[in-house]
Amino acid sequence: MHELDSKATPRTMISEQKLAQRVAELAEEIDRDYADSDRLLAVGVLKGSVFFMVDLLKHLQVPVAVDFFQTSSYGDSTEPGEVRIRKDIDLPVRGADVLLIEDIVDTGYTLRTILDLLRFRKARSVRLCALLDKTSRREVEVPIHYRGFEIDDVFVVGYGLDYDERYRNIPYIGRMD
Ligand code: IMP
């Protein structure tokens, strides 16, 4: 858990323009890779991934179904590495090409848990698209197929990411100093 001054103003780390450009590039790659898929299922992790996911999916030409997981977050009474699923997805996974979409990969525990669950449910394929990657914080391995930006170990907010449910609506990625 990072302790922050709740009145602090986030400093721009990745501008709106850079985000838009990178999102368009990722979408192009995804569109190409899934051009032959007849069952692409985009699965977001609430709530942080929503802004990124909407922007990304609007670029895609390939038909895509959409669903969401919600997991327990920082500060809940969970053991380190113990991730709880608060909301499961509604759509069937068996035989689908699942594209898991996440705002940020930190320790990796959240995505490791979800990736294992999707494989257990016999998805035809599972790939991960993450906007931000804090590689230096990783504790469990997760393969990121589509990665927006690698960032240092700093706490970031905006474009969906929050600090205590604040700052999600900031249109850029800002760092809290
Ligand atoms: P992981 O399970 O440790 O990889 O944690 C992933 C989750 O932690 C993300 O989906 C975010 O909700 C949260 N998180 C990690 N780093 C940050 C950050 O810098 N800002 C806001 N949320 C973060």
PDB file of C-alpha atoms and ligand atoms in Angstrom:
ATOM      1  CA  MET A   1       0.000   0.000   0.000  1.00  0.00           C
ATOM      2  CA  HIS A   2       1.407   3.362  -1.012  1.00  0.00           C
ATOM      3  CA  GLU A   3       0.784   6.288   1.337  1.00  0.00           C
ATOM      4  CA  LEU A   4       0.005   9.525  -0.472  1.00  0.00           C
ATOM      5  CA  ASP A   5      -1.102  13.032   0.315  1.00  0.00           C
ATOM      6  CA  SER A   6      -4.687  13.028  -0.926  1.00  0.00           C
ATOM      7  CA  LYS A   7      -4.461  16.734  -1.856  1.00  0.00           C
ATOM      8  CA  ALA A   8      -1.424  16.271  -4.089  1.00  0.00           C
ATOM      9  CA  THR A   9      -1.742  17.110  -7.792  1.00  0.00           C
ATOM     10  CA  PRO A  10      -0.577  14.417 -10.187  1.00  0.00           C
ATOM     11  CA  ARG A  11       2.285  15.410 -12.479  1.00  0.00           C
ATOM     12  CA  THR A  12       1.920  14.391 -16.117  1.00  0.00           C
ATOM     13  CA  MET A  13       3.905  11.273 -16.897  1.00  0.00           C
ATOM     14  CA  ILE A  14       2.148  10.082 -20.068  1.00  0.00           C
ATOM     15  CA  SER A  15       0.162  12.733 -21.911  1.00  0.00           C
ATOM     16  CA  GLU A  16      -3.265  12.281 -23.471  1.00  0.00           C
ATOM     17  CA  GLN A  17      -1.683  12.491 -26.888  1.00  0.00           C
ATOM     18  CA  LYS A  18       0.889   9.778 -26.163  1.00  0.00           C
ATOM     19  CA  LEU A  19      -1.807   7.552 -24.701  1.00  0.00           C
ATOM     20  CA  ALA A  20      -4.024   7.966 -27.756  1.00  0.00           C
ATOM     21  CA  GLN A  21      -1.160   7.196 -30.115  1.00  0.00           C
ATOM     22  CA  ARG A  22      -0.071   4.073 -28.234  1.00  0.00           C
ATOM     23  CA  VAL A  23      -3.646   2.827 -27.865  1.00  0.00           C
ATOM     24  CA  ALA A  24      -4.139   3.132 -31.625  1.00  0.00           C
ATOM     25  CA  GLU A  25      -0.902   1.195 -32.244  1.00  0.00           C
ATOM     26  CA  LEU A  26      -1.917  -1.591 -29.867  1.00  0.00           C
ATOM     27  CA  ALA A  27      -5.359  -1.802 -31.487  1.00  0.00           C
ATOM     28  CA  GLU A  28      -3.802  -2.138 -34.922  1.00  0.00           C
ATOM     29  CA  GLU A  29      -1.678  -5.031 -33.720  1.00  0.00           C
ATOM     30  CA  ILE A  30      -4.629  -6.720 -32.007  1.00  0.00           C
ATOM     31  CA  ASP A  31      -6.857  -6.273 -35.052  1.00  0.00           C
ATOM     32  CA  ARG A  32      -4.237  -7.916 -37.237  1.00  0.00           C
ATOM     33  CA  ASP A  33      -3.648 -10.826 -34.851  1.00  0.00           C
ATOM     34  CA  TYR A  34      -7.337 -11.613 -34.367  1.00  0.00           C
ATOM     35  CA  ALA A  35      -8.501 -10.993 -37.932  1.00  0.00           C
ATOM     36  CA  ASP A  36      -9.445 -14.668 -38.333  1.00  0.00           C
ATOM     37  CA  SER A  37     -11.050 -15.100 -34.923  1.00  0.00           C
ATOM     38  CA  ASP A  38     -14.794 -15.707 -34.910  1.00  0.00           C
ATOM     39  CA  ARG A  39     -15.028 -15.517 -31.113  1.00  0.00           C
ATOM     40  CA  LEU A  40     -12.979 -12.740 -29.653  1.00  0.00           C
ATOM     41  CA  LEU A  41     -13.926 -11.956 -26.058  1.00  0.00           C
ATOM     42  CA  ALA A  42     -12.417  -8.863 -24.448  1.00  0.00           C
ATOM     43  CA  VAL A  43     -12.371  -9.147 -20.679  1.00  0.00           C
ATOM     44  CA  GLY A  44     -11.603  -6.101 -18.556  1.00  0.00           C
ATOM     45  CA  VAL A  45     -10.684  -5.935 -14.904  1.00  0.00           C
ATOM     46  CA  LEU A  46     -12.866  -3.356 -13.114  1.00  0.00           C
ATOM     47  CA  LYS A  47     -12.578  -0.574 -12.503  1.00  0.00           C
ATOM     48  CA  GLY A  48      -9.192   0.696 -13.616  1.00  0.00           C
ATOM     49  CA  SER A  49      -9.129  -0.819 -17.092  1.00  0.00           C
ATOM     50  CA  VAL A  50     -12.380   0.755 -18.279  1.00  0.00           C
ATOM     51  CA  PHE A  51     -11.040   3.988 -19.808  1.00  0.00           C
ATOM     52  CA  PHE A  52      -8.250   2.168 -21.642  1.00  0.00           C
ATOM     53  CA  MET A  53     -10.515  -0.667 -22.739  1.00  0.00           C
ATOM     54  CA  VAL A  54     -13.173   1.579 -24.261  1.00  0.00           C
ATOM     55  CA  ASP A  55     -10.602   3.594 -26.212  1.00  0.00           C
ATOM     56  CA  LEU A  56      -8.844   0.440 -27.401  1.00  0.00           C
ATOM     57  CA  LEU A  57     -11.950  -1.458 -28.483  1.00  0.00           C
ATOM     58  CA  LYS A  58     -13.363   1.488 -30.430  1.00  0.00           C
ATOM     59  CA  HIS A  59     -10.446   1.101 -32.843  1.00  0.00           C
ATOM     60  CA  LEU A  60     -11.066  -2.580 -33.579  1.00  0.00           C
ATOM     61  CA  GLN A  61     -12.647  -3.779 -36.818  1.00  0.00           C
ATOM     62  CA  VAL A  62     -12.909  -7.420 -35.705  1.00  0.00           C
ATOM     63  CA  PRO A  63     -16.206  -8.247 -33.897  1.00  0.00           C
ATOM     64  CA  VAL A  64     -15.672  -8.431 -30.156  1.00  0.00           C
ATOM     65  CA  ALA A  65     -17.760  -9.447 -27.134  1.00  0.00           C
ATOM     66  CA  VAL A  66     -17.140  -7.596 -23.880  1.00  0.00           C
ATOM     67  CA  ASP A  67     -17.200  -8.692 -20.262  1.00  0.00           C
ATOM     68  CA  PHE A  68     -15.684  -7.797 -16.888  1.00  0.00           C
ATOM     69  CA  PHE A  69     -14.111  -9.258 -13.781  1.00  0.00           C
ATOM     70  CA  GLN A  70     -13.786  -7.362 -10.559  1.00  0.00           C
ATOM     71  CA  THR A  71     -11.155  -8.410  -8.067  1.00  0.00           C
ATOM     72  CA  SER A  72     -10.274  -7.392  -4.550  1.00  0.00           C
ATOM     73  CA  SER A  73      -7.964  -4.396  -4.489  1.00  0.00           C
ATOM     74  CA  TYR A  74      -5.225  -2.880  -2.373  1.00  0.00           C
ATOM     75  CA  GLY A  75      -6.157  -2.334   1.254  1.00  0.00           C
ATOM     76  CA  ASP A  76      -8.677  -5.151   1.472  1.00  0.00           C
ATOM     77  CA  SER A  77      -8.106  -7.753   4.117  1.00  0.00           C
ATOM     78  CA  THR A  78      -6.335 -10.099   1.762  1.00  0.00           C
ATOM     79  CA  GLU A  79      -3.044 -11.895   2.243  1.00  0.00           C
ATOM     80  CA  PRO A  80      -0.316 -10.747  -0.166  1.00  0.00           C
ATOM     81  CA  GLY A  81      -0.882 -12.632  -3.372  1.00  0.00           C
ATOM     82  CA  GLU A  82      -4.367 -13.775  -2.391  1.00  0.00           C
ATOM     83  CA  VAL A  83      -6.713 -12.341  -4.984  1.00  0.00           C
ATOM     84  CA  ARG A  84     -10.481 -12.557  -4.560  1.00  0.00           C
ATOM     85  CA  ILE A  85     -12.893 -12.470  -7.464  1.00  0.00           C
ATOM     86  CA  ARG A  86     -15.675 -10.067  -6.477  1.00  0.00           C
ATOM     87  CA  LYS A  87     -17.495 -10.222  -9.774  1.00  0.00           C
ATOM     88  CA  ASP A  88     -17.154 -13.028 -12.257  1.00  0.00           C
ATOM     89  CA  ILE A  89     -17.693 -12.653 -15.994  1.00  0.00           C
ATOM     90  CA  ASP A  90     -21.120 -13.601 -17.371  1.00  0.00           C
ATOM     91  CA  LEU A  91     -20.183 -14.934 -20.812  1.00  0.00           C
ATOM     92  CA  PRO A  92     -18.937 -18.456 -21.525  1.00  0.00           C
ATOM     93  CA  VAL A  93     -15.190 -18.762 -22.021  1.00  0.00           C
ATOM     94  CA  ARG A  94     -14.878 -22.260 -23.451  1.00  0.00           C
ATOM     95  CA  GLY A  95     -13.645 -22.046 -27.036  1.00  0.00           C
ATOM     96  CA  ALA A  96     -13.286 -18.251 -26.997  1.00  0.00           C
ATOM     97  CA  ASP A  97     -10.194 -16.236 -27.852  1.00  0.00           C
ATOM     98  CA  VAL A  98      -9.908 -14.190 -24.695  1.00  0.00           C
ATOM     99  CA  LEU A  99      -8.122 -10.866 -24.656  1.00  0.00           C
ATOM    100  CA  LEU A 100      -7.642  -9.852 -21.056  1.00  0.00           C
ATOM    101  CA  ILE A 101      -7.341  -6.094 -20.654  1.00  0.00           C
ATOM    102  CA  GLU A 102      -5.741  -4.495 -17.616  1.00  0.00           C
ATOM    103  CA  ASP A 103      -4.660  -0.993 -16.661  1.00  0.00           C
ATOM    104  CA  ILE A 104      -1.446  -1.907 -14.870  1.00  0.00           C
ATOM    105  CA  VAL A 105       0.546  -5.009 -13.954  1.00  0.00           C
ATOM    106  CA  ASP A 106       2.273  -4.576 -10.624  1.00  0.00           C
ATOM    107  CA  THR A 107       3.098  -7.712  -8.592  1.00  0.00           C
ATOM    108  CA  GLY A 108       1.239  -9.792 -11.176  1.00  0.00           C
ATOM    109  CA  TYR A 109      -0.937 -11.668  -8.682  1.00  0.00           C
ATOM    110  CA  THR A 110      -4.253 -10.315 -10.004  1.00  0.00           C
ATOM    111  CA  LEU A 111      -3.585 -11.315 -13.570  1.00  0.00           C
ATOM    112  CA  ARG A 112      -1.920 -14.613 -12.695  1.00  0.00           C
ATOM    113  CA  THR A 113      -5.127 -15.591 -10.876  1.00  0.00           C
ATOM    114  CA  ILE A 114      -7.394 -14.536 -13.735  1.00  0.00           C
ATOM    115  CA  LEU A 115      -5.213 -16.095 -16.429  1.00  0.00           C
ATOM    116  CA  ASP A 116      -5.232 -19.417 -14.565  1.00  0.00           C
ATOM    117  CA  LEU A 117      -9.020 -19.258 -14.211  1.00  0.00           C
ATOM    118  CA  LEU A 118      -9.540 -18.554 -17.923  1.00  0.00           C
ATOM    119  CA  ARG A 119      -7.290 -21.454 -18.885  1.00  0.00           C
ATOM    120  CA  PHE A 120      -9.110 -23.732 -16.448  1.00  0.00           C
ATOM    121  CA  ARG A 121     -12.367 -22.771 -18.206  1.00  0.00           C
ATOM    122  CA  LYS A 122     -10.867 -23.930 -21.503  1.00  0.00           C
ATOM    123  CA  ALA A 123     -10.540 -20.709 -23.443  1.00  0.00           C
ATOM    124  CA  ARG A 124      -9.195 -21.438 -26.937  1.00  0.00           C
ATOM    125  CA  SER A 125      -6.510 -18.827 -26.397  1.00  0.00           C
ATOM    126  CA  VAL A 126      -5.729 -16.240 -23.741  1.00  0.00           C
ATOM    127  CA  ARG A 127      -3.647 -13.126 -24.242  1.00  0.00           C
ATOM    128  CA  LEU A 128      -3.004 -10.185 -22.027  1.00  0.00           C
ATOM    129  CA  CYS A 129      -3.075  -6.530 -23.002  1.00  0.00           C
ATOM    130  CA  ALA A 130      -1.809  -4.154 -20.310  1.00  0.00           C
ATOM    131  CA  LEU A 131      -1.455  -0.413 -20.644  1.00  0.00           C
ATOM    132  CA  LEU A 132       1.245  -0.091 -17.986  1.00  0.00           C
ATOM    133  CA  ASP A 133       3.884  -2.509 -16.766  1.00  0.00           C
ATOM    134  CA  LYS A 134       5.772  -1.980 -13.518  1.00  0.00           C
ATOM    135  CA  THR A 135       8.282  -4.709 -14.319  1.00  0.00           C
ATOM    136  CA  SER A 136      10.502  -4.070 -11.298  1.00  0.00           C
ATOM    137  CA  ARG A 137       7.640  -4.916  -8.909  1.00  0.00           C
ATOM    138  CA  ARG A 138       6.839  -8.302 -10.400  1.00  0.00           C
ATOM    139  CA  GLU A 139       6.526 -11.239  -7.994  1.00  0.00           C
ATOM    140  CA  VAL A 140       4.842 -13.778 -10.259  1.00  0.00           C
ATOM    141  CA  GLU A 141       5.369 -14.169 -13.955  1.00  0.00           C
ATOM    142  CA  VAL A 142       2.666 -13.013 -16.350  1.00  0.00           C
ATOM    143  CA  PRO A 143       3.158 -12.937 -20.102  1.00  0.00           C
ATOM    144  CA  ILE A 144       2.104  -9.544 -21.518  1.00  0.00           C
ATOM    145  CA  HIS A 145       1.367  -9.893 -25.226  1.00  0.00           C
ATOM    146  CA  TYR A 146       0.380  -6.287 -25.813  1.00  0.00           C
ATOM    147  CA  ARG A 147       2.031  -3.709 -23.599  1.00  0.00           C
ATOM    148  CA  GLY A 148       1.488   0.029 -23.669  1.00  0.00           C
ATOM    149  CA  PHE A 149       4.321   1.422 -21.566  1.00  0.00           C
ATOM    150  CA  GLU A 150       6.882   0.135 -19.103  1.00  0.00           C
ATOM    151  CA  ILE A 151       7.083   2.431 -16.068  1.00  0.00           C
ATOM    152  CA  ASP A 152       9.253   2.774 -12.970  1.00  0.00           C
ATOM    153  CA  ASP A 153       8.087   1.881  -9.498  1.00  0.00           C
ATOM    154  CA  VAL A 154       6.030   5.024  -8.901  1.00  0.00           C
ATOM    155  CA  PHE A 155       2.390   5.328  -7.957  1.00  0.00           C
ATOM    156  CA  VAL A 156       0.365   6.558 -10.910  1.00  0.00           C
ATOM    157  CA  VAL A 157      -3.198   7.767 -11.323  1.00  0.00           C
ATOM    158  CA  GLY A 158      -5.526   8.868 -14.090  1.00  0.00           C
ATOM    159  CA  TYR A 159      -6.986   7.311 -17.253  1.00  0.00           C
ATOM    160  CA  GLY A 160      -8.875   4.884 -15.014  1.00  0.00           C
ATOM    161  CA  LEU A 161      -6.289   4.436 -12.276  1.00  0.00           C
ATOM    162  CA  ASP A 162      -7.209   5.693  -8.846  1.00  0.00           C
ATOM    163  CA  TYR A 163      -5.862   6.633  -5.490  1.00  0.00           C
ATOM    164  CA  ASP A 164      -8.617   5.866  -2.996  1.00  0.00           C
ATOM    165  CA  GLU A 165     -11.224   6.128  -5.805  1.00  0.00           C
ATOM    166  CA  ARG A 166      -9.993   9.587  -6.861  1.00  0.00           C
ATOM    167  CA  TYR A 167      -8.297  10.783 -10.054  1.00  0.00           C
ATOM    168  CA  ARG A 168      -9.753   8.096 -12.350  1.00  0.00           C
ATOM    169  CA  ASN A 169     -11.184  10.745 -14.680  1.00  0.00           C
ATOM    170  CA  ILE A 170      -7.899  12.569 -15.268  1.00  0.00           C
ATOM    171  CA  PRO A 171      -7.312  12.074 -19.019  1.00  0.00           C
ATOM    172  CA  TYR A 172      -3.550  11.468 -18.717  1.00  0.00           C
ATOM    173  CA  ILE A 173      -1.317   9.246 -16.564  1.00  0.00           C
ATOM    174  CA  GLY A 174       0.074  11.273 -13.700  1.00  0.00           C
ATOM    175  CA  ARG A 175       2.557  10.408 -11.006  1.00  0.00           C
ATOM    176  CA  MET A 176       2.068  11.196  -7.355  1.00  0.00           C
ATOM    177  CA  ASP A 177       5.193  12.598  -5.724  1.00  0.00           C
TER     178      ASP A 177
HETATM  179  P1  IMP B   1      -1.084  -6.629  -9.022  1.00  0.00           P
HETATM  180  O1  IMP B   1      -1.986  -7.768  -8.669  1.00  0.00           O
HETATM  181  O2  IMP B   1      -0.101  -6.348  -7.903  1.00  0.00           O
HETATM  182  O3  IMP B   1      -0.394  -6.765 -10.336  1.00  0.00           O
HETATM  183  O4  IMP B   1      -1.968  -5.338  -8.985  1.00  0.00           O
HETATM  184  C1  IMP B   1      -2.670  -4.847 -10.031  1.00  0.00           C
HETATM  185  C2  IMP B   1      -3.645  -3.805  -9.522  1.00  0.00           C
HETATM  186  O5  IMP B   1      -3.062  -2.953  -8.501  1.00  0.00           O
HETATM  187  C3  IMP B   1      -4.033  -2.870 -10.634  1.00  0.00           C
HETATM  188  O6  IMP B   1      -5.118  -3.352 -11.354  1.00  0.00           O
HETATM  189  C4  IMP B   1      -4.352  -1.584  -9.885  1.00  0.00           C
HETATM  190  O7  IMP B   1      -5.687  -1.609  -9.463  1.00  0.00           O
HETATM  191  C5  IMP B   1      -3.460  -1.619  -8.671  1.00  0.00           C
HETATM  192  N1  IMP B   1      -2.257  -0.762  -8.842  1.00  0.00           N
HETATM  193  C6  IMP B   1      -0.977  -1.170  -8.932  1.00  0.00           C
HETATM  194  N2  IMP B   1      -0.146  -0.138  -9.097  1.00  0.00           N
HETATM  195  C7  IMP B   1      -0.921   0.970  -9.136  1.00  0.00           C
HETATM  196  C8  IMP B   1      -0.637   2.386  -9.319  1.00  0.00           C
HETATM  197  O8  IMP B   1       0.513   2.846  -9.488  1.00  0.00           O
HETATM  198  N3  IMP B   1      -1.719   3.204  -9.310  1.00  0.00           N
HETATM  199  C9  IMP B   1      -2.987   2.769  -9.143  1.00  0.00           C
HETATM  200  N4  IMP B   1      -3.284   1.472  -8.967  1.00  0.00           N
HETATM  201  C10 IMP B   1      -2.271   0.573  -8.975  1.00  0.00           C
END
